[in-house]
Amino acid sequence: MADTLTPTALTLKDIAREAGVSLATVDRVLHNRPGVRPDTVRRVKEAIARNSFQPHVAAAELARGRARRFAFVMPSGPNPFMQQIEAYLGEMAAWLSARRLKVEMVATDVFEPAALAASLEALSGDYDGVAVVALDHPSVRAAINDLVDAGTKVVTLVSDVPSSRRHHYVGIDNIAAGRTAGALIGRLVGQRSGKVAIVAGSQGLRDHAERIFGFNQVMATEFPNLSVLPVLEGRDEDERSEQMLARLFGGHADIVGLYNVGAGTQGVAKALNDKALSETGRDKVVFVGHDVTALTRRLLLQGLMDAAISQNPGHEARAAVRVLLALARGEPILSEQEKIRIDIVMRDNLP
Amino acid sequence: MADTLTPTALTLKDIAREAGVSLATVDRVLHNRPGVRPDTVRRVKEAIARNSFQPHVAAAELARGRARRFAFVMPSGPNPFMQQIEAYLGEMAAWLSARRLKVEMVATDVFEPAALAASLEALSGDYDGVAVVALDHPSVRAAINDLVDAGTKVVTLVSDVPSSRRHHYVGIDNIAAGRTAGALIGRLVGQRSGKVAIVAGSQGLRDHAERIFGFNQVMATEFPNLSVLPVLEGRDEDERSEQMLARLFGGHADIVGLYNVGAGTQGVAKALNDKALSETGRDKVVFVGHDVTALTRRLLLQGLMDAAISQNPGHEARAAVRVLLALARGEPILSEQEKIRIDIVMRDNLP
DNA sequence: CTGTTAGCGCTTTCAC
DNA sequence: GTGAAAGCGCTAACAG
């Protein structure tokens, strides 16, 4: 019982013969290039459809000659998650080079819309595709639209600018991520009641704001035993986060859960650990954060952290490249494959 | 600040010139084909290494002419998880055909080692690669080894035969999956103490046995408040699972957790639901199972099921194809990309 | 508007 | 053992 999923392959020439035109004309129709009479277009398109013809990617790739260039615009600074994405891109070197693809990194300041926009504008014309960790700001939106208008394929990475005309977003649904964090804390706290603390980088960052929104949604509707404290804004900095949190712990004896929305994990963990040491015997605070890094991995193994909501950085790096390549080639995108899932990582399923 | 990850590309001809030989000789060395003097081999290899030369995959693919054929040997019968894998393979049709790859499905009885072995033997010589949902049995092991010896690339899918010489395993670490299930049940049960039930298809199936092993490991070491009841073997059948479980519930009033290792989910859910209806006000039994299907999705949304341990069937289908292709081409495998992760799926991060 | 043609960088005969 | 040469199925110039 062998059922073939793929029919036998035809070539451009077969289609040309069937439509009664030349190779070049089929090629023009295939790529929506101008200079073909509407009636001819129709005939060719019919022949293509009738045979469900698929051009051979390898032949197309070989024939075009020049390599494709992609730029990755990433935040400068020591964000471990972003460094992981860059590292995974580096691991693809052989894969990229066997396909004659060139990927270049461009570092820029994420918290400065003007700087980001300028970096993007500077890329215009030089690249076939651009992946950008974007800030949702009017000037960034404009820069993205300009690139798109110039024919560059653009994907937003990790953080989206939905109002722009970017071709694709590679990243997670942050509202769902926040809901997931909320549900985990709620469930892991169990019967107890008390307060839940939130530490974020800034509520001005779109992804952070969305996560908090999702988190509160779940808390309000499903865990009446828990009350959420006002969000602390630690700017993703260790010391600031630690101090704010230590003060909060001082003021509230009944904190049973802690959600760390962004980075600054070192400081958050420190504050939590100090609290645990000073009050032996108390119930542990349930601690959920984001992303699997060297640090969060250690905290999970130690048991100080209970779960990390994670978006696989390797998958994001590869998906961004594949999507840019598919867009550049005019191929359809395997949306199921390129969708980034929200991973729940606990000690026993650490990747 | 633009850092290029990929150097400029050379061609076979460049290497040939540098090594002072012809195109054909470089090609022979590149593919370890015989008929080249050892000294020449050395010179060519040096030139390749010195320039870290990467042959252009598109050119290689185009030049070989004939299409590659892969077979997927899957269990017959209505296992929803396997059907999902087949469906995802079907979705790749355009992708496959654009690469001139042919994928064929072969259905066989998983519970019959002889039948499986025969199906595999029958494939010999006709395919470049075979993906098989394998049973760990000596005759299956032998059949796999025969295929490998005949030059066919073989990957095991979902269920491994580690003792065979298969080139790759595409699937999850089932011991870790069982540990994850155990940790989830333990944590979600919380302070309560009581008993935990396990329903499996059969302890003779390698993946089921491994999951149970991991589950018990975690239970024994970390949740002294919970005691695990003897495993019920429901043969992945709905009715049988339901009856066995209903009887178990009748005999033990203090069951607080339930781990469903395999299929038969319909029956398990039925038994659990009946129990819940008959004893309002009691604490809910924490229910963890495997895989996200139409049914488990519904149960998660309803709240009857608390978490599903899942291996992404789409990812497995695509990884199997990519690995077979890389093996056939002699390319390195992106192990990080092809690794199948253990997903924890709860209501809020349903994919 | 449409057709002809010269490659792209490999693989694979077939000669030497 | 080694080399020369004919494609693979497209794309992109250039002619008409």
XYZ file of C-alpha atoms (C1' of nucleotides) in Angstrom:
734
model
C 0.000 0.000 0.000
C 2.173 2.829 -1.231
C 0.499 6.144 -1.764
C 2.606 8.751 -3.555
C 2.322 12.284 -2.283
C 4.138 13.826 -5.236
C 3.402 13.462 -8.948
C 6.100 13.260 -11.595
C 7.879 16.491 -12.311
C 7.476 18.621 -15.381
C 9.761 21.392 -16.544
C 9.334 24.885 -17.859
C 9.845 23.539 -21.337
C 6.876 21.196 -21.043
C 4.665 24.087 -20.037
C 6.022 26.223 -22.853
C 5.189 23.541 -25.397
C 1.740 22.982 -23.963
C 0.937 26.691 -23.998
C 2.469 27.175 -27.400
C 4.971 29.814 -26.266
C 8.673 30.001 -25.506
C 10.575 29.352 -22.306
C 11.083 33.052 -21.674
C 7.383 33.802 -21.816
C 6.546 31.140 -19.285
C 9.244 32.544 -17.070
C 7.754 36.028 -17.383
C 4.315 34.810 -16.442
C 5.677 32.734 -13.592
C 7.236 35.829 -12.038
C 4.523 38.292 -12.939
C 6.897 40.251 -15.085
C 5.420 42.788 -17.504
C 5.451 42.580 -21.265
C 3.078 39.693 -21.942
C -0.296 40.000 -23.599
C -3.138 39.288 -21.104
C -4.435 36.528 -23.276
C -1.040 34.839 -23.390
C -0.750 35.184 -19.633
C -4.026 33.398 -19.260
C -3.029 30.535 -21.533
C 0.250 30.045 -19.734
C -1.322 30.246 -16.304
C -3.824 27.622 -17.303
C -1.118 25.275 -18.478
C 0.736 25.797 -15.202
C -2.356 25.170 -13.136
C -3.530 22.227 -15.202
C -0.266 20.423 -14.566
C 0.210 21.889 -11.070
C 3.662 22.732 -12.252
C 6.324 23.491 -9.651
C 9.512 25.118 -10.893
C 12.626 23.367 -9.669
C 14.043 25.561 -6.890
C 17.554 24.255 -7.372
C 17.582 25.244 -11.029
C 16.155 28.669 -10.271
C 18.662 29.243 -7.529
C 21.549 28.227 -9.697
C 20.472 30.347 -12.615
C 20.106 33.616 -10.788
C 23.808 33.837 -10.078
C 24.132 36.547 -7.485
C 23.901 35.620 -3.816
C 21.121 36.893 -1.604
C 21.935 39.234 1.260
C 19.981 39.430 4.490
C 20.527 41.804 7.401
C 19.595 41.102 11.024
C 19.057 44.264 13.014
C 19.442 43.365 16.682
C 19.718 45.268 19.950
C 23.224 46.104 21.067
C 23.999 45.341 24.697
C 24.288 42.142 26.700
C 20.824 40.663 26.404
C 21.441 36.910 26.724
C 18.395 35.980 24.680
C 19.493 38.102 21.739
C 22.991 36.694 22.019
C 21.530 33.232 21.717
C 19.760 34.173 18.505
C 23.035 35.489 17.109
C 24.843 32.344 18.182
C 22.320 30.150 16.371
C 22.708 32.243 13.240
C 26.431 31.633 13.521
C 25.836 27.890 13.714
C 24.048 28.058 10.390
C 27.153 29.329 8.611
C 27.744 26.157 6.586
C 24.071 25.817 5.720
C 23.939 29.417 4.567
C 27.093 29.252 2.587
C 26.013 26.066 0.780
C 23.043 28.098 -0.417
C 25.053 31.196 -1.210
C 23.196 33.246 1.359
C 24.887 36.093 3.197
C 23.636 37.114 6.607
C 24.952 40.223 8.292
C 24.370 41.486 11.811
C 23.617 45.120 12.504
C 23.633 46.246 16.138
C 21.501 49.148 17.259
C 19.974 50.705 20.329
C 16.508 49.227 20.912
C 15.372 51.857 23.304
C 16.013 54.636 20.791
C 13.370 54.736 18.062
C 15.330 57.322 16.079
C 18.493 55.215 16.096
C 16.603 52.099 15.056
C 14.813 53.926 12.279
C 18.100 55.368 11.031
C 19.734 51.914 11.028
C 16.866 50.582 8.977
C 16.877 53.437 6.499
C 20.592 52.923 5.985
C 19.971 49.380 4.778
C 17.752 50.371 1.909
C 18.680 48.925 -1.442
C 21.578 46.839 -0.208
C 19.662 43.799 1.020
C 17.153 41.310 -0.268
C 15.710 40.913 3.204
C 15.845 42.406 6.679
C 14.938 40.854 10.027
C 14.497 43.363 12.814
C 13.853 43.234 16.543
C 11.515 46.140 16.395
C 10.207 48.808 18.677
C 6.614 49.780 18.054
C 7.065 53.470 17.312
C 5.859 55.665 14.440
C 9.317 56.386 13.083
C 10.233 52.693 13.139
C 6.979 51.860 11.437
C 7.781 54.414 8.730
C 11.285 53.022 8.226
C 9.917 49.504 7.848
C 7.344 50.665 5.314
C 10.034 52.457 3.323
C 12.075 49.260 3.121
C 9.042 47.306 1.992
C 8.278 49.912 -0.653
C 11.842 49.642 -1.920
C 11.260 45.935 -2.525
C 13.098 44.588 0.505
C 11.445 41.726 2.351
C 10.988 42.546 6.025
C 10.234 40.334 8.992
C 9.902 41.536 12.552
C 11.593 39.308 15.098
C 10.589 38.663 18.732
C 8.813 42.000 18.980
C 6.315 43.035 16.329
C 5.126 46.245 14.714
C 1.697 45.083 13.606
C 0.747 48.473 12.194
C 3.620 48.374 9.696
C 3.468 46.546 6.377
C 6.190 44.027 7.345
C 5.741 40.772 5.482
C 5.884 38.491 8.492
C 6.293 38.384 12.258
C 8.531 35.700 13.742
C 7.812 35.490 17.442
C 5.280 34.422 20.005
C 1.840 35.729 20.900
C 2.795 37.672 23.998
C -0.710 37.936 25.391
C -0.989 34.165 25.351
C 2.460 33.960 26.929
C 1.296 36.168 29.782
C -1.844 34.080 30.186
C 0.277 30.972 30.353
C 2.472 32.489 33.037
C -0.601 33.458 35.010
C -2.200 30.050 34.749
C 1.025 28.375 35.856
C 1.451 30.565 38.903
C -2.186 30.171 39.793
C -2.078 26.414 39.509
C 1.255 25.973 41.244
C 0.265 28.181 44.175
C -2.624 25.806 44.731
C -5.066 26.402 47.592
C -3.156 29.205 49.232
C -4.267 32.762 48.872
C -2.141 35.902 48.882
C -0.477 38.416 46.611
C 1.385 38.160 43.347
C 4.236 40.473 42.347
C 5.118 41.480 38.788
C 8.488 42.798 37.668
C 8.765 44.108 34.091
C 11.352 46.043 32.116
C 8.933 48.741 31.135
C 5.244 48.851 30.420
C 6.146 50.933 27.386
C 7.620 47.919 25.626
C 4.935 46.293 23.582
C 5.820 42.701 24.423
C 6.014 43.412 28.139
C 2.726 45.270 28.146
C 1.043 42.430 26.287
C 2.363 39.801 28.647
C 1.124 41.741 31.656
C -2.249 42.170 30.035
C -2.598 38.427 29.472
C -1.376 37.695 32.962
C -3.884 39.962 34.621
C -6.675 38.594 32.488
C -6.142 35.087 33.831
C -5.589 36.218 37.379
C -8.767 38.230 37.469
C -11.005 35.570 36.019
C -9.602 32.384 37.422
C -7.734 32.913 40.636
C -9.833 35.009 42.995
C -7.635 33.832 45.841
C -4.735 35.834 44.404
C -4.420 39.591 44.133
C -1.934 41.198 41.796
C 0.311 43.986 43.108
C 1.189 47.034 40.973
C 3.848 46.324 38.335
C 7.439 47.148 39.273
C 9.433 48.594 36.384
C 13.008 47.398 36.704
C 14.161 48.486 33.228
C 15.592 45.015 32.750
C 18.405 45.983 35.118
C 19.558 43.593 37.838
C 20.180 46.019 40.676
C 17.154 48.146 40.183
C 14.928 45.073 39.976
C 16.453 43.614 43.112
C 15.985 46.747 45.151
C 12.419 47.352 44.093
C 11.507 43.781 44.773
C 13.245 43.648 48.154
C 11.263 46.674 49.203
C 8.045 45.065 48.012
C 8.754 41.898 49.971
C 9.374 44.051 53.017
C 5.969 45.669 52.712
C 3.917 42.552 52.002
C 4.281 39.434 54.070
C 1.820 37.380 52.049
C 3.384 37.280 48.583
C 2.945 33.787 47.167
C 3.765 34.323 43.495
C 6.224 36.289 41.371
C 6.137 36.919 37.633
C 9.251 38.312 35.987
C 8.172 39.626 32.602
C 11.511 40.580 31.096
C 15.212 40.400 31.896
C 16.974 41.525 35.092
C 16.571 37.957 36.265
C 19.782 38.012 38.267
C 18.450 40.754 40.520
C 15.000 39.233 40.843
C 16.487 35.901 41.857
C 18.741 37.571 44.390
C 15.867 39.356 46.097
C 13.833 36.183 46.142
C 16.666 34.138 47.536
C 17.372 36.648 50.317
C 13.746 36.530 51.305
C 13.737 32.734 51.363
C 16.844 32.640 53.560
C 15.417 35.060 56.088
C 12.184 33.219 56.641
C 12.778 29.509 56.840
C 9.780 27.343 57.046
C 7.500 29.554 55.053
C 5.907 28.392 51.878
C 7.985 28.988 48.807
C 7.043 31.816 46.468
C 6.107 30.431 43.052
C 8.421 32.105 40.551
C 7.799 32.142 36.812
C 9.840 34.076 34.241
C 10.755 34.089 30.582
C 13.360 32.408 28.413
C 15.857 29.655 29.030
C 19.300 31.135 29.490
C 22.324 29.894 31.419
C 20.942 31.690 34.454
C 17.318 30.607 34.310
C 18.473 27.068 33.619
C 20.450 27.124 36.857
C 17.545 28.617 38.797
C 15.169 25.956 37.489
C 17.541 23.168 38.469
C 17.997 24.711 41.917
C 14.246 24.922 42.341
C 14.236 28.660 43.038
C 12.456 29.195 39.730
C 9.444 27.029 38.910
C 8.936 27.529 35.206
C 10.226 29.550 32.306
C 7.978 30.609 29.456
C 10.210 30.317 26.475
C 10.420 31.025 22.799
C 13.075 28.851 21.219
C 15.818 31.222 20.034
C 17.277 28.671 17.613
C 13.902 28.189 16.033
C 13.390 31.932 15.774
C 16.762 32.450 14.108
C 16.166 29.698 11.561
C 12.549 30.636 10.962
C 13.551 34.226 10.231
C 16.108 33.079 7.650
C 13.729 30.570 6.068
C 10.907 33.095 5.869
C 13.143 35.742 4.300
C 14.395 33.171 1.811
C 10.901 31.991 0.926
C 9.735 35.590 0.528
C 12.733 36.427 -1.657
C 12.121 33.392 -3.822
C 8.426 34.042 -3.995
C 7.723 30.667 -2.428
C 4.788 30.114 -0.077
C 5.630 30.119 3.627
C 4.977 26.971 5.645
C 3.111 28.905 8.297
C 2.749 25.925 10.596
C 6.490 25.376 10.498
C 7.418 28.991 11.047
C 5.026 29.604 13.906
C 6.895 30.106 17.165
C 5.326 28.216 20.004
C 5.108 29.186 23.621
C 7.177 26.629 25.480
C 6.663 25.862 29.128
C 10.007 24.772 30.481
C 10.283 23.171 33.884
C 13.181 21.328 35.397
C 12.410 18.000 33.780
C 11.934 19.172 30.236
C 14.840 21.570 30.071
C 16.044 21.478 26.470
C 28.719 47.643 12.443
C 28.052 44.905 9.931
C 29.683 41.573 10.571
C 29.434 39.078 7.733
C 28.826 35.505 8.727
C 29.590 34.080 5.299
C 32.671 34.544 3.138
C 32.553 34.857 -0.635
C 31.797 31.644 -2.466
C 34.232 29.599 -4.500
C 33.375 26.933 -7.024
C 34.623 23.481 -7.841
C 36.616 24.984 -10.666
C 38.553 27.228 -8.316
C 39.498 24.260 -6.201
C 40.448 22.257 -9.274
C 42.772 24.992 -10.451
C 44.308 25.443 -7.035
C 44.946 21.726 -6.658
C 46.153 21.408 -10.228
C 43.583 18.769 -11.215
C 40.357 18.633 -13.190
C 36.783 19.186 -12.121
C 36.039 15.496 -12.215
C 38.825 14.658 -9.813
C 37.690 17.198 -7.250
C 34.218 15.760 -7.527
C 35.568 12.264 -6.903
C 37.429 13.371 -3.812
C 34.463 15.354 -2.546
C 32.323 12.228 -2.590
C 34.945 9.747 -1.510
C 34.682 7.923 -4.786
C 37.466 5.480 -5.679
C 39.954 5.842 -8.481
C 42.116 8.681 -7.232
C 45.755 8.351 -6.173
C 46.109 8.900 -2.376
C 48.502 11.725 -2.949
C 46.082 13.509 -5.248
C 43.298 13.001 -2.721
C 45.432 14.719 -0.135
C 46.218 17.682 -2.344
C 42.583 18.193 -3.237
C 41.388 17.823 0.342
C 43.882 20.417 1.414
C 42.674 22.872 -1.179
C 39.093 22.267 -0.070
C 39.928 22.753 3.583
C 42.167 25.762 3.003
C 39.327 27.594 1.316
C 36.627 26.048 3.478
C 34.899 25.284 0.230
C 31.177 24.501 0.261
C 29.726 22.980 -2.888
C 26.601 24.758 -4.054
C 23.684 22.490 -3.107
C 21.450 23.870 -5.827
C 23.960 22.997 -8.526
C 24.516 19.523 -7.100
C 20.815 18.904 -6.874
C 20.211 20.042 -10.402
C 23.008 18.005 -11.862
C 22.040 14.682 -10.380
C 18.879 14.512 -12.414
C 16.930 11.707 -10.859
C 14.556 12.495 -7.995
C 15.038 11.112 -4.515
C 12.480 8.719 -3.077
C 11.669 8.385 0.596
C 9.276 5.941 2.251
C 7.434 6.517 5.523
C 6.487 3.282 7.236
C 3.668 4.071 9.656
C 1.223 2.078 11.764
C -2.064 1.261 10.108
C -5.148 1.924 12.179
C -6.795 5.058 13.501
C -4.102 6.486 15.772
C -4.786 10.243 15.700
C -1.203 11.177 16.379
C 0.062 9.177 13.422
C -2.674 10.624 11.246
C -1.447 14.074 12.157
C 2.055 13.202 11.030
C 0.685 11.980 7.714
C -1.394 15.116 7.340
C 1.656 17.320 7.841
C 3.565 15.333 5.255
C 0.696 15.980 2.902
C 0.936 19.716 3.563
C 4.539 19.630 2.404
C 3.538 18.444 -1.070
C 4.477 21.677 -2.844
C 7.720 21.992 -0.938
C 8.652 18.425 -1.761
C 7.742 18.685 -5.373
C 9.723 21.912 -5.836
C 12.731 19.892 -4.690
C 11.878 16.855 -6.769
C 11.445 14.700 -3.686
C 8.983 11.822 -3.625
C 7.527 10.687 -0.329
C 5.442 7.543 -0.133
C 3.457 6.162 2.774
C 3.551 2.501 3.690
C 1.044 1.277 6.264
C 1.846 -1.706 8.461
C 0.835 -3.353 11.703
C 2.919 -1.949 14.549
C 2.100 -4.655 16.975
C 3.418 -7.355 14.627
C 7.198 -7.423 14.482
C 7.201 -9.906 11.618
C 4.886 -7.775 9.499
C 6.926 -4.653 10.161
C 10.169 -6.429 9.335
C 8.683 -7.760 6.111
C 7.467 -4.305 5.082
C 10.940 -2.929 5.639
C 12.682 -5.714 3.748
C 10.349 -5.149 0.815
C 11.595 -1.567 0.504
C 15.199 -2.502 -0.047
C 16.831 -0.930 -3.075
C 13.853 1.158 -4.131
C 14.340 4.118 -1.820
C 17.021 6.613 -0.941
C 15.658 6.881 2.565
C 13.161 5.285 4.938
C 11.495 6.737 8.031
C 9.909 4.125 10.268
C 7.786 4.128 13.406
C 9.615 1.198 14.823
C 9.014 -1.565 17.282
C 12.036 -2.564 19.301
C 12.252 -6.219 18.347
C 15.147 -8.341 17.044
C 13.617 -8.970 13.639
C 12.861 -5.289 13.156
C 16.376 -4.444 14.229
C 17.710 -6.876 11.633
C 15.509 -5.445 8.888
C 16.715 -1.933 9.668
C 20.330 -3.045 9.587
C 19.789 -4.728 6.240
C 18.433 -1.519 4.769
C 21.369 0.432 6.123
C 23.793 -2.098 4.675
C 22.097 -1.746 1.304
C 22.885 1.972 1.369
C 19.441 3.257 2.336
C 19.331 6.047 4.897
C 17.119 5.090 7.837
C 15.582 7.215 10.559
C 13.375 5.906 13.326
C 10.376 8.071 14.057
C 8.585 8.595 17.391
C 9.728 5.210 18.697
C 13.385 4.235 18.495
C 15.390 1.046 18.037
C 18.611 2.192 19.652
C 20.307 -1.160 19.178
C 19.969 -0.927 15.390
C 22.337 1.005 13.176
C 19.673 3.511 12.067
C 21.257 6.819 11.129
C 19.058 9.006 13.275
C 16.153 9.009 15.712
C 13.486 11.675 15.305
C 11.444 11.781 18.486
C 11.492 12.739 22.122
C 13.368 11.353 25.107
C 10.543 9.339 26.625
C 12.120 8.971 30.050
C 12.307 12.750 30.328
C 8.718 12.946 29.076
C 7.617 10.641 31.888
C 9.573 12.671 34.413
C 7.885 15.806 33.150
C 4.463 14.236 33.521
C 5.332 13.162 37.051
C 6.622 16.551 38.068
C 3.507 18.231 36.679
C 1.115 15.952 38.508
C 3.117 16.281 41.704
C 3.190 20.046 41.523
C -0.419 20.480 40.491
C -1.705 18.162 43.214
C -0.044 20.471 45.700
C -0.254 19.794 49.436
C -2.751 16.952 49.191
C -1.644 13.387 49.591
C -3.156 10.319 48.029
C -2.756 7.878 45.179
C -1.846 8.245 41.530
C -3.178 5.996 38.767
C -1.348 5.114 35.560
C -2.996 3.885 32.366
C -0.712 2.674 29.562
C -1.174 0.861 26.270
C 1.264 -1.842 27.149
C 4.426 -1.980 29.199
C 5.893 -3.946 26.320
C 6.022 -0.868 24.121
C 9.374 0.776 24.562
C 8.101 4.349 24.663
C 5.400 3.524 27.191
C 7.801 1.622 29.406
C 10.274 4.489 29.333
C 7.652 7.063 30.198
C 6.482 5.012 33.170
C 10.047 4.581 34.305
C 10.662 8.337 34.276
C 7.338 8.989 35.950
C 8.034 6.634 38.830
C 11.504 8.049 39.262
C 10.156 11.507 39.962
C 7.301 10.258 42.110
C 9.567 8.211 44.319
C 12.144 10.889 44.914
C 10.118 14.048 45.045
C 6.562 13.441 46.043
C 6.458 11.256 49.156
C 2.879 12.368 49.699
C 1.812 10.462 46.599
C 1.813 6.713 46.071
C 1.657 5.204 42.618
C -0.845 2.423 41.925
C 0.028 -0.543 39.676
C -0.074 0.256 35.963
C -3.310 -0.518 34.111
C -2.733 -1.850 30.595
C -5.547 -0.604 28.383
C -3.960 -1.571 25.038
C -4.703 1.933 23.824
C -8.362 0.920 23.557
C -11.089 3.253 24.792
C -13.491 0.764 26.322
C -10.960 -1.404 28.003
C -9.225 1.655 29.498
C -12.509 3.039 30.736
C -13.562 -0.167 32.435
C -10.249 -0.788 34.136
C -10.096 2.740 35.370
C -13.692 2.804 36.608
C -12.948 -0.298 38.638
C -9.818 1.312 40.064
C -11.721 4.427 41.083
C -14.256 2.213 42.779
C -11.560 0.557 44.846
C -9.634 3.637 45.866
C -11.355 6.730 47.186
C -8.197 8.777 47.529
C -6.924 9.002 43.947
C -5.646 12.523 43.340
C -3.692 12.099 40.120
C -3.971 10.239 36.819
C -1.321 9.711 34.175
C -2.423 8.436 30.787
C 0.713 7.206 29.038
C -0.648 6.339 25.589
C -3.863 6.551 23.637
C -7.345 5.357 24.668
C -7.894 8.881 25.906
C -11.594 8.827 25.132
C -12.159 6.001 27.599
C -9.927 7.450 30.263
C -11.730 10.776 30.065
C -15.092 9.054 30.277
C -14.184 7.192 33.447
C -12.792 10.327 34.994
C -15.826 12.378 34.086
C -18.233 9.806 35.517
C -16.322 9.831 38.737
C -16.371 13.641 38.894
C -20.133 13.723 38.316
C -20.842 11.238 41.057
C -18.910 13.005 43.762
C -19.517 16.741 43.607
C -17.487 18.898 45.887
C -14.459 16.660 46.002
C -11.098 17.869 44.863
C -10.478 17.354 41.200
C -8.163 14.576 40.060
C -5.117 16.039 38.307
C -5.037 14.472 34.842
C -1.988 14.538 32.587
C -1.658 12.710 29.264
C 0.204 12.830 25.983
C -0.177 14.611 22.658
C -2.437 17.377 21.452
C -5.252 15.930 19.361
C -8.765 17.151 18.701
C -9.853 15.237 21.789
C -7.147 16.296 24.230
C -7.540 19.871 23.030
C -11.197 19.740 24.005
C -10.440 18.148 27.360
C -7.842 20.814 28.140
C -10.268 23.601 27.289
C -12.965 21.953 29.420
C -10.561 21.691 32.312
C -10.979 17.943 32.706
C -7.401 17.473 31.548
C -4.693 19.620 33.104
C -1.748 19.218 30.779
C -0.653 17.299 27.725
C 2.942 16.289 27.193
C 3.399 16.698 23.509
C 5.798 16.102 20.700
C 4.959 18.364 17.792
C 3.826 16.063 14.961
C 4.417 18.699 12.293
C 7.935 19.194 13.492
C 8.530 15.457 13.539
C 7.270 15.027 9.996
C 9.414 17.837 8.661
C 12.449 16.874 10.693
C 12.276 13.322 9.357
C 12.212 14.585 5.764
C 14.985 17.103 6.346
C 17.184 14.555 8.080
C 16.686 11.998 5.324
C 17.480 14.651 2.730
C 20.603 15.805 4.546
C 21.754 12.202 4.951
C 21.116 11.475 1.285
C 23.014 14.577 0.230
C 25.822 13.877 2.650
C 25.195 17.180 4.374
C 25.685 17.643 8.112
C 22.518 17.535 10.204
C 21.543 20.623 12.200
C 21.089 18.592 15.353
C 19.738 21.490 17.353
C 17.099 22.080 14.699
C 16.089 18.460 14.360
C 15.828 17.725 18.043
C 12.237 17.147 19.095
C 11.383 18.938 22.285
C 9.036 17.859 25.009
C 6.241 20.382 25.000
C 4.082 21.029 28.002
C 0.725 22.124 26.705
C -1.857 23.614 29.013
C -5.013 25.446 28.148
C -3.399 28.825 27.617
C -0.576 27.772 25.357
C -2.522 25.406 23.158
C -0.897 25.626 19.736
C 5.178 41.672 -27.020
C 7.876 37.304 -27.803
C 11.764 34.074 -28.877
C 16.788 32.590 -28.850
C 20.692 31.710 -26.408
C 24.466 31.612 -23.156
C 25.497 30.363 -18.927
C 24.872 29.156 -13.357
C 28.100 24.986 -10.718
C 27.738 20.744 -10.344
C 27.387 15.244 -11.868
C 28.157 11.839 -15.060
C 29.361 9.556 -18.921
C 33.039 8.401 -21.992
C 37.827 8.857 -23.548
C 42.504 8.690 -22.857
C 44.008 7.508 -12.535
C 42.571 11.449 -14.723
C 40.355 14.782 -17.938
C 36.951 16.727 -21.381
C 32.452 17.653 -22.362
C 27.459 17.248 -22.310
C 23.764 18.326 -19.856
C 20.335 19.247 -15.400
C 16.106 23.350 -15.511
C 16.074 27.621 -14.897
C 17.260 33.119 -15.540
C 18.659 37.110 -17.984
C 20.508 39.288 -21.811
C 19.745 40.446 -26.196
C 17.336 40.073 -30.669
C 13.652 40.534 -33.321
